[in-house]
PDB file of C-alpha atoms in Angstrom:
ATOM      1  CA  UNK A   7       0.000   0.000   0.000  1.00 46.00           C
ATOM      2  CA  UNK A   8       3.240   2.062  -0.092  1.00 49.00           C
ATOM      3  CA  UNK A   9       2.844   2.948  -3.494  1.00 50.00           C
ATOM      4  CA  UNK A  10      -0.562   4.611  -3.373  1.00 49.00           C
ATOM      5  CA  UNK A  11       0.593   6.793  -0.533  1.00 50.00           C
ATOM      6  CA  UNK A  12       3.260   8.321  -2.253  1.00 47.00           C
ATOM      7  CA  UNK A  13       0.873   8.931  -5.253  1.00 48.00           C
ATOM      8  CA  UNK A  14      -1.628  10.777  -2.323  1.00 48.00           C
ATOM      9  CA  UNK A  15       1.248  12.814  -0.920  1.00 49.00           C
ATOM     10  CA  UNK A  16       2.270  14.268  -4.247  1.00 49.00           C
ATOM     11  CA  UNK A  17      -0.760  14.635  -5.193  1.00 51.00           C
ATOM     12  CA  UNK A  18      -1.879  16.801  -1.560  1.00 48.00           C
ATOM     13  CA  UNK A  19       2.110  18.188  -2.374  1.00 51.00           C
ATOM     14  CA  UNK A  20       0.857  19.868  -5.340  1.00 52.00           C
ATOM     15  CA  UNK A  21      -2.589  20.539  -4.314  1.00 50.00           C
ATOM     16  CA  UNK A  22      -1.400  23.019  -1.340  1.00 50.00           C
ATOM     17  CA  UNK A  23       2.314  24.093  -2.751  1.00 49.00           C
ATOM     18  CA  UNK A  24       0.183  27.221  -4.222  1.00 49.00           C
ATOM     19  CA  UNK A  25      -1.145  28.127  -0.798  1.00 45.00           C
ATOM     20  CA  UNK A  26       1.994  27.004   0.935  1.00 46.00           C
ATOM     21  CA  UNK A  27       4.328  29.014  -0.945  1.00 47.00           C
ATOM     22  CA  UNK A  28       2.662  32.124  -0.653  1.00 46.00           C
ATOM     23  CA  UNK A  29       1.414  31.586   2.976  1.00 51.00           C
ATOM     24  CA  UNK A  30       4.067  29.388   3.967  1.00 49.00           C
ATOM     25  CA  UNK A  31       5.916  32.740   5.764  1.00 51.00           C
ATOM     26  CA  UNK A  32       2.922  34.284   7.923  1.00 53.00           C
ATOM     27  CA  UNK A  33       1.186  30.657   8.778  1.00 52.00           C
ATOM     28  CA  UNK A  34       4.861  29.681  10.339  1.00 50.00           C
ATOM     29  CA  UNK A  35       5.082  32.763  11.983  1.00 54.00           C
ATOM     30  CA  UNK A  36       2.513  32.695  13.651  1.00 53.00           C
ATOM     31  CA  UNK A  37       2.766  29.406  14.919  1.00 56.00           C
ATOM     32  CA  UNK A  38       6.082  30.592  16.236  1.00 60.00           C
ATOM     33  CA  UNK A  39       7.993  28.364  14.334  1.00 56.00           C
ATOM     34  CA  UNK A  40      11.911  29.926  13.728  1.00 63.00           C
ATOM     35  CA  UNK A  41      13.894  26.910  12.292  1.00 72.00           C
ATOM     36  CA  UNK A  42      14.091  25.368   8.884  1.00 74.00           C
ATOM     37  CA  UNK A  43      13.594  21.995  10.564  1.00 76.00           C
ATOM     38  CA  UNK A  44      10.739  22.862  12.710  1.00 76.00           C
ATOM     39  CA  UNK A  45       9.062  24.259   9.790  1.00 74.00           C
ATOM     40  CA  UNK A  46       9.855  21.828   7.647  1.00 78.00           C
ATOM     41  CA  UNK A  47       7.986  19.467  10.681  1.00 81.00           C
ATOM     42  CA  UNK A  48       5.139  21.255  10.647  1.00 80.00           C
ATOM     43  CA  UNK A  49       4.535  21.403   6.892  1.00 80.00           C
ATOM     44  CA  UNK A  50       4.401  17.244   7.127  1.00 82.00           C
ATOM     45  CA  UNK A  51       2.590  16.708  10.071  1.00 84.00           C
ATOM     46  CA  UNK A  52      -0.312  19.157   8.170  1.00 83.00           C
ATOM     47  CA  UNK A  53      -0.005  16.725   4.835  1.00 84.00           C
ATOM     48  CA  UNK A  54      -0.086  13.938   6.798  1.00 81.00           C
ATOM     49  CA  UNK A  55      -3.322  14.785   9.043  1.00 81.00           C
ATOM     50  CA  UNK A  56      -4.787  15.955   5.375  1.00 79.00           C
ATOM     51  CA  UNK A  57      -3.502  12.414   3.572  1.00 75.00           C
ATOM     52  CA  UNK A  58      -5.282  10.778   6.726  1.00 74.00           C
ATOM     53  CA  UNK A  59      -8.334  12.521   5.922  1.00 74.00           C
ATOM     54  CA  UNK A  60      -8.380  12.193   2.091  1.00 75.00           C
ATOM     55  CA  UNK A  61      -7.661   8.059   2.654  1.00 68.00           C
ATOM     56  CA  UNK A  62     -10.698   8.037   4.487  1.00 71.00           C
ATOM     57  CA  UNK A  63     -12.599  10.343   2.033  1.00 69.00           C
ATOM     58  CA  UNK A  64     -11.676   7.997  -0.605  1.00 68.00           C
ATOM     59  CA  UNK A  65     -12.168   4.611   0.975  1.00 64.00           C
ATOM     60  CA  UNK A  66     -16.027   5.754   1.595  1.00 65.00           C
ATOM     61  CA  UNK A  67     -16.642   6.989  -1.660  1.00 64.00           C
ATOM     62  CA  UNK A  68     -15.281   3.595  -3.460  1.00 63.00           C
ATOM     63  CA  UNK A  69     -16.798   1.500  -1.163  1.00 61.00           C
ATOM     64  CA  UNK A  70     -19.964   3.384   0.031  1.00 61.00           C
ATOM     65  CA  UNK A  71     -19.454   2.514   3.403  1.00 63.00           C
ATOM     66  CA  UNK A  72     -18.837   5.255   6.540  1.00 66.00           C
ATOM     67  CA  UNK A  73     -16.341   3.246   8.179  1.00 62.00           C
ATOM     68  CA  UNK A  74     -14.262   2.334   5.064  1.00 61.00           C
ATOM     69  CA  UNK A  75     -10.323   3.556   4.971  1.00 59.00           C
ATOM     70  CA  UNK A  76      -8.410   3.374   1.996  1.00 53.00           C
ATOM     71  CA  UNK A  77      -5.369   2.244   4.072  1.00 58.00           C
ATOM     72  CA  UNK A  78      -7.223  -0.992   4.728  1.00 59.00           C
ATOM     73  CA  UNK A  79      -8.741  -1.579   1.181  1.00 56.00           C
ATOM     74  CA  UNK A  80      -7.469  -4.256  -0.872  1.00 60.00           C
ATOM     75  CA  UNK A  81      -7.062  -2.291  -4.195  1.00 56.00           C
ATOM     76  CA  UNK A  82      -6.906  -4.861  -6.469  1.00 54.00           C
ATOM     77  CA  UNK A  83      -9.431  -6.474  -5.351  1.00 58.00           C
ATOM     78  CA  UNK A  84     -11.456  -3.741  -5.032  1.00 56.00           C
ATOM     79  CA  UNK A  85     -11.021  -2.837  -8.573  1.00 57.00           C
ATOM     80  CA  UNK A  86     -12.046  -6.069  -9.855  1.00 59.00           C
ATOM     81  CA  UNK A  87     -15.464  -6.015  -7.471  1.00 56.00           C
ATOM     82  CA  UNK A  88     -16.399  -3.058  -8.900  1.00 53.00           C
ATOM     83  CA  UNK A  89     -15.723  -4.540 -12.719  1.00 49.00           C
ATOM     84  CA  UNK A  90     -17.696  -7.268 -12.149  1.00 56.00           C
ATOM     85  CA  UNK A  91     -20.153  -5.261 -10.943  1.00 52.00           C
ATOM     86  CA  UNK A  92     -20.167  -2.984 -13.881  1.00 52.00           C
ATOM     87  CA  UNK A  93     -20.293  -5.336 -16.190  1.00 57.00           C
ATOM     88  CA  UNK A  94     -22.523  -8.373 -15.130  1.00 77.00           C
ATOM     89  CA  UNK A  95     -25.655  -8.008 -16.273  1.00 89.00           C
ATOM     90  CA  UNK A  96     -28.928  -9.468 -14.814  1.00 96.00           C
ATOM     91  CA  UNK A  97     -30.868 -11.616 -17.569  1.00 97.00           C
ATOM     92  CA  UNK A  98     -31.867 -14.929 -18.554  1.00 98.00           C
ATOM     93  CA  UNK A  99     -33.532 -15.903 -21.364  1.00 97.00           C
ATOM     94  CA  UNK A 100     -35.361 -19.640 -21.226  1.00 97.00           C
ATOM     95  CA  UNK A 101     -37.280 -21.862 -23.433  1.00 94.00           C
ATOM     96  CA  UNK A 102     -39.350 -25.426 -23.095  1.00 93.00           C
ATOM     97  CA  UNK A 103     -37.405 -27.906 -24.523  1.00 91.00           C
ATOM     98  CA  UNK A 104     -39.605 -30.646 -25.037  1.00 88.00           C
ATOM     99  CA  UNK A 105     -44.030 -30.643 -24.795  1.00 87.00           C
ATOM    100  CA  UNK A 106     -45.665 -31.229 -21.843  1.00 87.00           C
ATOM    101  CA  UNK A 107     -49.304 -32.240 -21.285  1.00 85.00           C
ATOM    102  CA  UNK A 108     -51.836 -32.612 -18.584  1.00 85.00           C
ATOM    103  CA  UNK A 109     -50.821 -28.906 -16.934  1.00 85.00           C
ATOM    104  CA  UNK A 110     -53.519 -27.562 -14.497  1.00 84.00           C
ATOM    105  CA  UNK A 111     -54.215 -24.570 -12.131  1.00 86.00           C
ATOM    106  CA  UNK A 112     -51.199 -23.012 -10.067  1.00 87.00           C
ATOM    107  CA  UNK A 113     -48.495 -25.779 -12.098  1.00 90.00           C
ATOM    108  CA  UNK A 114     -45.221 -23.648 -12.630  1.00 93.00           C
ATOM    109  CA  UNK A 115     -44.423 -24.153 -16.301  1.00 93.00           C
ATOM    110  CA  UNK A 116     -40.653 -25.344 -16.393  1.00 95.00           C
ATOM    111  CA  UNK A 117     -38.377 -24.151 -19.060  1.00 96.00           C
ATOM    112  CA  UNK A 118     -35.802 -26.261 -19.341  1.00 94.00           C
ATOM    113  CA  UNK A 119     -33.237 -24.829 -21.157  1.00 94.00           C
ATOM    114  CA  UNK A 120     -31.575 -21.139 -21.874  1.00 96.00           C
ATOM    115  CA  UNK A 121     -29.916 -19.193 -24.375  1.00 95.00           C
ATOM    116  CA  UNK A 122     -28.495 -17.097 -21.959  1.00 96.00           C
ATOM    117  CA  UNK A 123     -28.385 -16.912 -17.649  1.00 97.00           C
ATOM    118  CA  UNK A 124     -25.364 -15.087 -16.856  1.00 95.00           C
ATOM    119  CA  UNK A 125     -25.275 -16.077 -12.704  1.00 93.00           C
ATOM    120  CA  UNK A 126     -27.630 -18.274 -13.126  1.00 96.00           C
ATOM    121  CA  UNK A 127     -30.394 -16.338 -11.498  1.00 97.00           C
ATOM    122  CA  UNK A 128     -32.874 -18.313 -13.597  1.00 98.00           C
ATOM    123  CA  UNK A 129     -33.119 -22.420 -12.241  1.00 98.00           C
ATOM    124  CA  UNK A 130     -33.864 -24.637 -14.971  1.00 96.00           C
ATOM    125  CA  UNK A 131     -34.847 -27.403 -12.627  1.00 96.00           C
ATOM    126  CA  UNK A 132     -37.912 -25.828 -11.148  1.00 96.00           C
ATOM    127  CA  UNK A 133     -38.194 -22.633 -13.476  1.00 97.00           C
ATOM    128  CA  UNK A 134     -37.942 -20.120 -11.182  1.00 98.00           C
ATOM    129  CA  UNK A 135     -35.754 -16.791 -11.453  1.00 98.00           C
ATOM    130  CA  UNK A 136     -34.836 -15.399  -8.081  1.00 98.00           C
ATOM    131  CA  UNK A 137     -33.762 -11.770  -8.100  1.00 98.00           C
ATOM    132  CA  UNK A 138     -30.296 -11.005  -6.728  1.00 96.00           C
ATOM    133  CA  UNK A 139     -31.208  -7.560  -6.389  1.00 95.00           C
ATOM    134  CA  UNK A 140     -33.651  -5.017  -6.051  1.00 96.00           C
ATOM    135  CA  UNK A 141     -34.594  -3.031  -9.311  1.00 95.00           C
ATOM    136  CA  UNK A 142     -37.563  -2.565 -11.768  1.00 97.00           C
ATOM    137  CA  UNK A 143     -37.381  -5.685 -14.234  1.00 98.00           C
ATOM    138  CA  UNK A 144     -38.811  -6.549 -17.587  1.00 98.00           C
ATOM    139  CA  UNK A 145     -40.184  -9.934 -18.283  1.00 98.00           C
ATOM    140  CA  UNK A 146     -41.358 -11.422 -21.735  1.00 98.00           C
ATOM    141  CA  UNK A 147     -43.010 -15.087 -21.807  1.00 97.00           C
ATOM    142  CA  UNK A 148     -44.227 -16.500 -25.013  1.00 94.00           C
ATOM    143  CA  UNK A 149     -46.638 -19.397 -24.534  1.00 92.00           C
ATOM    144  CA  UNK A 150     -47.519 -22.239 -27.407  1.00 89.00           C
ATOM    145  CA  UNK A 151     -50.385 -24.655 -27.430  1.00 87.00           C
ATOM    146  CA  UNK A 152     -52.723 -26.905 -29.567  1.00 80.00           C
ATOM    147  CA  UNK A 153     -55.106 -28.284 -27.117  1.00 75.00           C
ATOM    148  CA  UNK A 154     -57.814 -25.594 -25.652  1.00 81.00           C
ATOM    149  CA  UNK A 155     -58.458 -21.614 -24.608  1.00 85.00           C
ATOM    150  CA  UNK A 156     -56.045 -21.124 -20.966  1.00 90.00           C
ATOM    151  CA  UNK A 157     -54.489 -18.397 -19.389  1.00 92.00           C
ATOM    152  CA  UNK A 158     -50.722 -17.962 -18.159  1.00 93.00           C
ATOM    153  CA  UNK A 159     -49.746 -15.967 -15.118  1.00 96.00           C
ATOM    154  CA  UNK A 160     -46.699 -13.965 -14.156  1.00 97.00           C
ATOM    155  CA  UNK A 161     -45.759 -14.756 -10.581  1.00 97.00           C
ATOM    156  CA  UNK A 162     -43.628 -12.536  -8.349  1.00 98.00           C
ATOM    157  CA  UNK A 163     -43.094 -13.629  -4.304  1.00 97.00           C
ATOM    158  CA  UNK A 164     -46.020 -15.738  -4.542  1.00 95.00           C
ATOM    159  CA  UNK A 165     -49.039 -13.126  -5.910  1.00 96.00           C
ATOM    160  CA  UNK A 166     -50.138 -12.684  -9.394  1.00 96.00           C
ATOM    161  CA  UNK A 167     -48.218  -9.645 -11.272  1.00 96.00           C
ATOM    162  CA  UNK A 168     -49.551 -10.149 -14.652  1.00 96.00           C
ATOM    163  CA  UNK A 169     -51.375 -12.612 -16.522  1.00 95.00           C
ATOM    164  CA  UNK A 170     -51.961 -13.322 -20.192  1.00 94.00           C
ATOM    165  CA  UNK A 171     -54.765 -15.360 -22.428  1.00 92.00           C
ATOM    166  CA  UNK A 172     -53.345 -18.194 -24.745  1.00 87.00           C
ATOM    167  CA  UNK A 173     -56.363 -18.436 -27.539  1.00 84.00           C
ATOM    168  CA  UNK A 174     -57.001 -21.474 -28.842  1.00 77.00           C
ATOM    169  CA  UNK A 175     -58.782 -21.221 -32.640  1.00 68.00           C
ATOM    170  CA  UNK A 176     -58.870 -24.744 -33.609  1.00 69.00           C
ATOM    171  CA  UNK A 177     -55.147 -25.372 -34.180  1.00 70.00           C
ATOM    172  CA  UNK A 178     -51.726 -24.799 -32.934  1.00 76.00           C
ATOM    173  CA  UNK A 179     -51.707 -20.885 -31.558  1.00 81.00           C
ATOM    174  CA  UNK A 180     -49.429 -18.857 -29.259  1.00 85.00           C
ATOM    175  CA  UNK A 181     -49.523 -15.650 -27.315  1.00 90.00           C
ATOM    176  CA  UNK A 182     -46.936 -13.429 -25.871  1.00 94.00           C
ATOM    177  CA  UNK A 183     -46.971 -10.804 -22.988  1.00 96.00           C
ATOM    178  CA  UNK A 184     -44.411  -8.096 -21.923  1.00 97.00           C
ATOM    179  CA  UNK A 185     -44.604  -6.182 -18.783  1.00 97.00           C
ATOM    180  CA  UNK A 186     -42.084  -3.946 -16.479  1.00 97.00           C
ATOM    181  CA  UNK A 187     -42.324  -4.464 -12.639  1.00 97.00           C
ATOM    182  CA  UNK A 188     -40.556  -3.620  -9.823  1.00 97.00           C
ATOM    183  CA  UNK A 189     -38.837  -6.971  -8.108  1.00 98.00           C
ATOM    184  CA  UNK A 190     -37.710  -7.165  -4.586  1.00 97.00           C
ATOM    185  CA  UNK A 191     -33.945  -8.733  -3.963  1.00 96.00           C
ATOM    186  CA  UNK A 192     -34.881 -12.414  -3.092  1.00 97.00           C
ATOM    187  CA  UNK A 193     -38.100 -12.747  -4.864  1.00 98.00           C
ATOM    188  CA  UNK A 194     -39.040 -15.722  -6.959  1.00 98.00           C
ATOM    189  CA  UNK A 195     -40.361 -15.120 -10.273  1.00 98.00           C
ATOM    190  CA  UNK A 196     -42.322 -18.065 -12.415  1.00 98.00           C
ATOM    191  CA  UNK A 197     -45.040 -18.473 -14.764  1.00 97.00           C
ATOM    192  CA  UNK A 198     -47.763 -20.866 -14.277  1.00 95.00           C
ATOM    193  CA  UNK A 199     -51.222 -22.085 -15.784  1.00 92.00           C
ATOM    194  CA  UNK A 200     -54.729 -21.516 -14.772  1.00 89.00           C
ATOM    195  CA  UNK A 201     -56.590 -23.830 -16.632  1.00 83.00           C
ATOM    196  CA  UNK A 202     -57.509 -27.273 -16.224  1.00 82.00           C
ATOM    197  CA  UNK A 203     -55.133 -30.077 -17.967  1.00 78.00           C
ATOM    198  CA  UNK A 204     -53.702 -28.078 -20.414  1.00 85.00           C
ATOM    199  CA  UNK A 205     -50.676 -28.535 -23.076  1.00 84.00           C
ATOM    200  CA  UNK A 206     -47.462 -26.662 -23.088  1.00 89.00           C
ATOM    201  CA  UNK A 207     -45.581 -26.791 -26.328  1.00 88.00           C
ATOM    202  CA  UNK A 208     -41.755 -26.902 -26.394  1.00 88.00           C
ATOM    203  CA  UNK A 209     -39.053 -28.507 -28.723  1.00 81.00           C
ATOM    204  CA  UNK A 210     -35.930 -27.682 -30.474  1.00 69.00           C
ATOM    205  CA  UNK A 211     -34.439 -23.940 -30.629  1.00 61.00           C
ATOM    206  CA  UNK A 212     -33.588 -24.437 -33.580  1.00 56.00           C
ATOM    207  CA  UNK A 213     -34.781 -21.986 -36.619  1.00 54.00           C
ATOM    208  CA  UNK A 214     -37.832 -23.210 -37.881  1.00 57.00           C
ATOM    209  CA  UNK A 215     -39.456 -24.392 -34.812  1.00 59.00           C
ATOM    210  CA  UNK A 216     -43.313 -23.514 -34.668  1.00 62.00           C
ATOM    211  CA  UNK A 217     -43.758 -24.455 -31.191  1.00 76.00           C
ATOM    212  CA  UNK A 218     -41.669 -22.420 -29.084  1.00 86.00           C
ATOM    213  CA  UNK A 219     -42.696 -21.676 -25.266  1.00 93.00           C
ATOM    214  CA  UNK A 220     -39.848 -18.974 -23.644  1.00 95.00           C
ATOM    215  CA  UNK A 221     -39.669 -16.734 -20.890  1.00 97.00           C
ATOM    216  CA  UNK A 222     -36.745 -13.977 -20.676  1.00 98.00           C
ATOM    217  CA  UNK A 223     -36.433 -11.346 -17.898  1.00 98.00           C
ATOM    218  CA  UNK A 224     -33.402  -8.757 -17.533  1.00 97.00           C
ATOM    219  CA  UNK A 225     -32.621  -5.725 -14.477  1.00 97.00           C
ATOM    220  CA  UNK A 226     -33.563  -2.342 -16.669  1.00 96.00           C
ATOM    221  CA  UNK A 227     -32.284  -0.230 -13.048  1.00 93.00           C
ATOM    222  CA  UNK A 228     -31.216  -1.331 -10.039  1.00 92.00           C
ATOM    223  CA  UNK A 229     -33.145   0.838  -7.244  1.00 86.00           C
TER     224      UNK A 229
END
């Protein structure tokens, strides 16, 4: 930590050379100070108290905390939290890999596999997205079926957020829905059915594919 203190005291050096130079004279003087050396003393003990200060200035405003110090700060690693942080988004995007049948009131529909779930927020074995942190969120589900009229429902910490109605006009149909919410850090996010014994369409991702059930989500602000 050596290093960055000598960077800090030239830097505080240069900052207060202007003042010191031309007030350097009177402020001595007046502290009764007659030597070179005890002048000299008393011009490092002042940069020191003010590089105390500006470690602690600087240590609160990287880290956001009150009792942070820059002395005690791991730099490197510092740097590379707030990188990560910077530059990992929140978003998944899922889709239903294979059909599934027989799906009634309050059944999560499970999307088994993803395109993209950087962190894996979004749990392909029960298909449930759990927020790591508190922000307003968009969600998108797409829903394909062949078998009767149902309805699909967007569920945040347990209580309806949004729903949407999957039409069913005598052949294979689907229907999408888009909505922005806000999403508490911890909450569990899922789409399920209301409907009685319903069919879920899924299959291949690849280009083509008529039957394609998905749900995507993705952190517009944090908040």
């Amino acid at each position: 930590m050596a290093c960055y203190k000598v960077v800090l005291f030239v830097f505080l050096y240069c900052l207060y050379l202007p003042v010191t130079s031309t007030k350097l004279t009177t402020l001595l003087r007046d502290k009764n100070l007659t030597s070179l050396e005890e002048r000299l003393t008393y011009l490092e003990q002042t940069i020191e108290r003010r590089l105390n200060v500006t470690e602690v200035l600087l240590g609160q405003l990287l880290t956001g905390r009150n009792g942070a110090n820059l002395e005690t700060l791991n730099v490197l690693s510092l740097r590379s939290s707030i990188l990560r942080t910077a530059f990992s988004p929140v978003l998944f995007s899922a889709y239903k890999s294979s059909s599934e049948g027989s799906i009634s009131t309050n059944v999560k529909i499970r999307f088994e596999g993803t395109y993209i779930n950087p962190g894996n927020h979004y749990h392909t074995e029960n298909g449930i997205f759990i927020a790591p942190v508190t922000g307003v969120y968009m969600f998108h589900w797409t829903i394909a079926t062949g078998g009767s009229a149902f309805s699909t429902q967007l569920m945040v910490a347990g209580s309806v957020r949004a729903s949407n109605f999957v039409p069913y006009p005598g052949g294979a149909d689907s229907s999408s829905a888009m909505v922005i919410i806000s999403v508490n850090k911890e909450d569990h996010v899922w789409i399920q059915l209301y409907g009685s014994s319903e069919h879920v369409y899924g299959g291949s991702n690849s280009i083509g594919n008529y039957y394609q059930s998905t749900f995507s989500g993705i952190l517009l602000q944090t908040s």
